[in-house]
Coordinates of C-alpha atoms in Angstrom, one line a residue:
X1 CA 12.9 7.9 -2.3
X2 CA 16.0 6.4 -3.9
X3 CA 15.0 4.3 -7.1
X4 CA 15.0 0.6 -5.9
X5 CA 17.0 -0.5 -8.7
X6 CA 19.6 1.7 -7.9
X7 CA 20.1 0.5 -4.6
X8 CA 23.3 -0.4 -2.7
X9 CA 23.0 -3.9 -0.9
X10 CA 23.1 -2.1 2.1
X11 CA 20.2 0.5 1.1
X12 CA 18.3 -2.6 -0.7
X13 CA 18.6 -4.9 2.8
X14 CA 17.6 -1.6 5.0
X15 CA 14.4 -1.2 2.6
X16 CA 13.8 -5.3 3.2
X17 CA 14.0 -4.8 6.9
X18 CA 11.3 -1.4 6.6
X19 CA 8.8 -3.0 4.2
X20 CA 8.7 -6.2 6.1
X21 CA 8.3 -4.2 9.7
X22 CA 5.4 -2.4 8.1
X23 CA 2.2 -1.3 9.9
X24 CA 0.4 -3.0 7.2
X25 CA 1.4 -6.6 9.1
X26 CA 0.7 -5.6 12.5
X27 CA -2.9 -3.9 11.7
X28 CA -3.5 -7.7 9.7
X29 CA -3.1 -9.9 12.5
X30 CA -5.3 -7.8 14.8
X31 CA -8.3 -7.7 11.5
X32 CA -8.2 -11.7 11.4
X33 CA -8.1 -12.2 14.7
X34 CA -11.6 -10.2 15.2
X35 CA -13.0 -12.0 12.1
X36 CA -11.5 -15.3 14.1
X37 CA -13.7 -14.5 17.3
X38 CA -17.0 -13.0 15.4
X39 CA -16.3 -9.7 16.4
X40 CA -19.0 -6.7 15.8
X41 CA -19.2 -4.7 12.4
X42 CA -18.3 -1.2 14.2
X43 CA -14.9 -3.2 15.4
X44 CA -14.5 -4.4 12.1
X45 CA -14.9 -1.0 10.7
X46 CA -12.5 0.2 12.7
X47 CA -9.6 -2.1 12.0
X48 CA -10.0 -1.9 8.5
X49 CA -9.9 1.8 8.9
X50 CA -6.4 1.5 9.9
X51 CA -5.5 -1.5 7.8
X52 CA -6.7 0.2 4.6
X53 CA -4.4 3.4 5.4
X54 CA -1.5 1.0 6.7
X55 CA -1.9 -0.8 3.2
X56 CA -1.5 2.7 1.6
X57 CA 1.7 3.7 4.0
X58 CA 3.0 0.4 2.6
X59 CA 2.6 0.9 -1.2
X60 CA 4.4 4.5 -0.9
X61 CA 7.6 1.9 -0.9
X62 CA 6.5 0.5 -3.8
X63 CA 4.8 2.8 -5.9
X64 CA 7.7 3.9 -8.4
X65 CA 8.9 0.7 -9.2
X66 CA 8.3 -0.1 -12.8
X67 CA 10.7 -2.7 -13.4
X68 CA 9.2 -6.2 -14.4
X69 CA 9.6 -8.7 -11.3
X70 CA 10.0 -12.0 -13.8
X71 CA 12.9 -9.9 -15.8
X72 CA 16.1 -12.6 -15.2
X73 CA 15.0 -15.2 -13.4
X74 CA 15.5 -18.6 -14.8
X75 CA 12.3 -19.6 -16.3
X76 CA 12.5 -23.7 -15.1
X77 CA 12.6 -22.8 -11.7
X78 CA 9.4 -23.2 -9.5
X79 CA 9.7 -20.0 -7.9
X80 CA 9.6 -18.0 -11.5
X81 CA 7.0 -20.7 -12.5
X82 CA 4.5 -19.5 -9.9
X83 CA 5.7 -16.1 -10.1
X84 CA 4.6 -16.3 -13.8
X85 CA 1.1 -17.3 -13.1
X86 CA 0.9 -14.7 -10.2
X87 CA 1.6 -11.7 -12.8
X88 CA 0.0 -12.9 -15.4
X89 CA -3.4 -13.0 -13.5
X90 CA -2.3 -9.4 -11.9
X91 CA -1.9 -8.4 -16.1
X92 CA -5.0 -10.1 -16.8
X93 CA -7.2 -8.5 -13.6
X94 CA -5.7 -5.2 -13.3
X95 CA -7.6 -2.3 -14.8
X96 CA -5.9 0.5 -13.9
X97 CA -2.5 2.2 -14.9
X98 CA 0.0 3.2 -11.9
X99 CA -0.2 6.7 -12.2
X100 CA -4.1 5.9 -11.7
X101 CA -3.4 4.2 -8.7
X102 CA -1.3 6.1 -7.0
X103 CA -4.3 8.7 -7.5
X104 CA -6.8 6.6 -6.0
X105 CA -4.2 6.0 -3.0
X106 CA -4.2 9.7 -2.6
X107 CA -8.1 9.4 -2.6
X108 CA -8.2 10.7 -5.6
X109 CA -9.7 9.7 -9.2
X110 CA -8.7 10.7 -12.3
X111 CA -11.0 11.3 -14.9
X112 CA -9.7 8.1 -16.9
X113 CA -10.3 6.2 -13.7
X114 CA -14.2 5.9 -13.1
X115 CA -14.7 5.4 -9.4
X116 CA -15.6 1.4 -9.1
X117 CA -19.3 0.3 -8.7
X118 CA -18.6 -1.6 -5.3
X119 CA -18.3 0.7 -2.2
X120 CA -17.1 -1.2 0.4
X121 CA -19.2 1.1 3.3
X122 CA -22.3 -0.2 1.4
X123 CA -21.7 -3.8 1.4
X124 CA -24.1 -6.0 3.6
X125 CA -22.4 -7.2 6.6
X126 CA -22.0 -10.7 5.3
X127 CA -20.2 -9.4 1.9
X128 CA -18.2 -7.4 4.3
X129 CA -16.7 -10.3 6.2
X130 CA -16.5 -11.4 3.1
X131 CA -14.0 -9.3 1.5
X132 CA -12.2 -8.7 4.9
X133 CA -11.5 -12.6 4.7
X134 CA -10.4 -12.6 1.4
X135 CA -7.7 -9.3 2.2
X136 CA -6.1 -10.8 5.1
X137 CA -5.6 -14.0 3.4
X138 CA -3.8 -12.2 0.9
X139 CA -0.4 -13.9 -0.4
X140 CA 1.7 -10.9 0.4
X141 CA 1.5 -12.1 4.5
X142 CA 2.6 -15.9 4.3
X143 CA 5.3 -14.1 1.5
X144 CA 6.7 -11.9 4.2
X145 CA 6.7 -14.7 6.8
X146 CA 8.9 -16.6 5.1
X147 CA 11.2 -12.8 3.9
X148 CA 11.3 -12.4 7.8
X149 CA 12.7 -16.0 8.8
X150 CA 15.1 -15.7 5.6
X151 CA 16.7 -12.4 7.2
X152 CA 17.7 -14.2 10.1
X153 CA 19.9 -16.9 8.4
X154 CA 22.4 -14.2 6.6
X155 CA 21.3 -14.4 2.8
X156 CA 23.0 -13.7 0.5
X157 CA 22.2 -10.7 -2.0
X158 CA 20.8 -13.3 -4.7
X159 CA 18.3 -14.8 -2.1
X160 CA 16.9 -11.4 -1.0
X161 CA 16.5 -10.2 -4.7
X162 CA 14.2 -13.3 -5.3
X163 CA 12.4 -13.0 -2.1
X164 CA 12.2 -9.1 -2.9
X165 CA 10.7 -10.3 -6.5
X166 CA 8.0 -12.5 -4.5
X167 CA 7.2 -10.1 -2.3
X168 CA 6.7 -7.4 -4.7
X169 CA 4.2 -9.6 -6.9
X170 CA 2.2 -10.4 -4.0
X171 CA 1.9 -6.8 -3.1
X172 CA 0.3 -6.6 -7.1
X173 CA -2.4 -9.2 -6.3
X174 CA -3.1 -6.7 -3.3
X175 CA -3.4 -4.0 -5.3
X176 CA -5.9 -6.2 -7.7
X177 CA -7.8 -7.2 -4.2
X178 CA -8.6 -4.1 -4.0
X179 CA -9.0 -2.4 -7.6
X180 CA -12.7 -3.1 -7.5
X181 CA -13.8 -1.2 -4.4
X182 CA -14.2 1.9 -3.7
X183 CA -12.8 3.0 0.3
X184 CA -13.0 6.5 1.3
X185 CA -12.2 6.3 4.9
X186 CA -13.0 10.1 5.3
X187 CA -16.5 9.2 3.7
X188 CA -19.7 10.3 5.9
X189 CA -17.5 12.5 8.1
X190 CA -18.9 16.2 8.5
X191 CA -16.5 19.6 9.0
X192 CA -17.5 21.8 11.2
X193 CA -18.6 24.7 10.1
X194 CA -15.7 26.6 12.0
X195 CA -13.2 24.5 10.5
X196 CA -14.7 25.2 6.8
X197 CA -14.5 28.5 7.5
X198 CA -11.1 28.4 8.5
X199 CA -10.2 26.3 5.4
X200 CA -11.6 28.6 2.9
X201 CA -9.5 31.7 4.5
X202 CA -6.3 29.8 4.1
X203 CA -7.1 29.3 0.4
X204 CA -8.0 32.5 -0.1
X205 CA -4.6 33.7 1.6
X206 CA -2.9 31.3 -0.5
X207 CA -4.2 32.4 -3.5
X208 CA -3.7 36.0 -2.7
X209 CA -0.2 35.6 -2.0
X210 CA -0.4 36.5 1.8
X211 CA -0.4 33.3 3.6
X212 CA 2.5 32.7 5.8
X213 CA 4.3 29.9 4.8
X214 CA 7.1 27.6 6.7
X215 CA 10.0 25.8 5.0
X216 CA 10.3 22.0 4.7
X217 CA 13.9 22.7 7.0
X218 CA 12.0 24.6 9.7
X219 CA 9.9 21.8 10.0
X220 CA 11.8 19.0 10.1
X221 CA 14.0 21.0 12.4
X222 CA 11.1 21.8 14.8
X223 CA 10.1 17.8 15.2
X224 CA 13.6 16.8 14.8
X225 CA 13.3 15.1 11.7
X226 CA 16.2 14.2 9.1
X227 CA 15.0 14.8 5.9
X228 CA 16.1 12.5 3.2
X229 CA 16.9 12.9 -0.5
X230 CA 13.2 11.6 -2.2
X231 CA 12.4 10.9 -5.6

């Protein structure tokens, strides 16, 4: 993916339109509306199934970027004022590094990263609620409310840059939401023993050298996919 801050305003305003469109938004409204109406755990379980992976799909956008969101703005303003307070309890919360988190995105930890205490599949149902309440009323979903009715009045660059800035520091205090917990979504889940079996030959191919292999091209080609130039 390109780097952000190398972006046209074109390729900057097309990455606006994707984050904001985001699975991630859609998957929020239907997890508040089932905490709204009192809805059972196993629905509950199920929605944040997909809202946890749609929050993941979401920070793949965002993962690389490395620049500081408060660098330029004027200080007096109130939108760098809250912005200020925002990062600076994201700097004071935050406890892992990003190469840590993209690891744990990936379900993954390193060995720097001890797995957090809290598992969210253990919590009692009323913690669970809890939490669920405190995610969806996250600032990041007000934040791209108000990105989405900006792109329909023709910003300019400037105005999308700030409202980039805001949303990207409101995706931080999501990250921090969650820094916590521990989600494994394929947690509890059995293989079958068919499908182990199966796994372990194509390792054992693959480390032998004989596995058959297919190029990236061959299968973009074969579900019609335009591969782009990634990072």
């Amino acid at each position: 993916m390109p780097n952000i801050m190398e972006m046209n305003p074109t390729e900057f305003r097309e990455l606006l339109h994707t984050l904001v469109n985001e699975e991630l938004f859609k998957s929020r409204e239907r997890l508040a509306a089932l905490l709204a109406t009192g809805s059972p755990q196993e629905a509950l379980e199920a929605e944040f199934f997909h809202f946890h992976g749609d929050y993941v799909d979401f920070a793949y956008w965002l993962e690389d970027y490395e620049e500081d969101p408060l660098e330029g703005l004027k200080p007096d303003t109130p939108l760098a004022k809250k912005l200020k307070r925002q990062r600076e309890y994201v700097l004071t919360h935050r406890k892992t590094t990003l190469k840590e988190r993209n690891f744990r995105r990936m379900g993954v930890y390193l060995n720097s990263d001890p797995m957090p205490e809290k598992k969210i599949a253990e919590l009692p149902p009323d913690k669970y609620r809890t939490l669920l309440r405190s995610l969806v009323a996250e600032e990041i979903f007000p934040v791209r409310e108000r990105l989405v009715a900006l792109c329909k009045q023709n910003p300019s660059d400037q105005e999308l840059d700030l409202a980039f800035r805001e949303l990207y520091v409101a995706y931080e205090l999501l990250e921090v939401a969650f820094e916590d917990y521990h989600y494994d979504p394929d947690e509890g889940l059995e293989l079958r023993p068919e499908l182990v079996e199966e796994l372990d030959q194509r390792i054992a191919d693959h480390e032998a050298g004989t596995a058959e292999t297919i190029s990236l091209e061959e299968v973009a080609k074969e579900f019609g996919v335009k591969l782009k130039c990634t990072r």
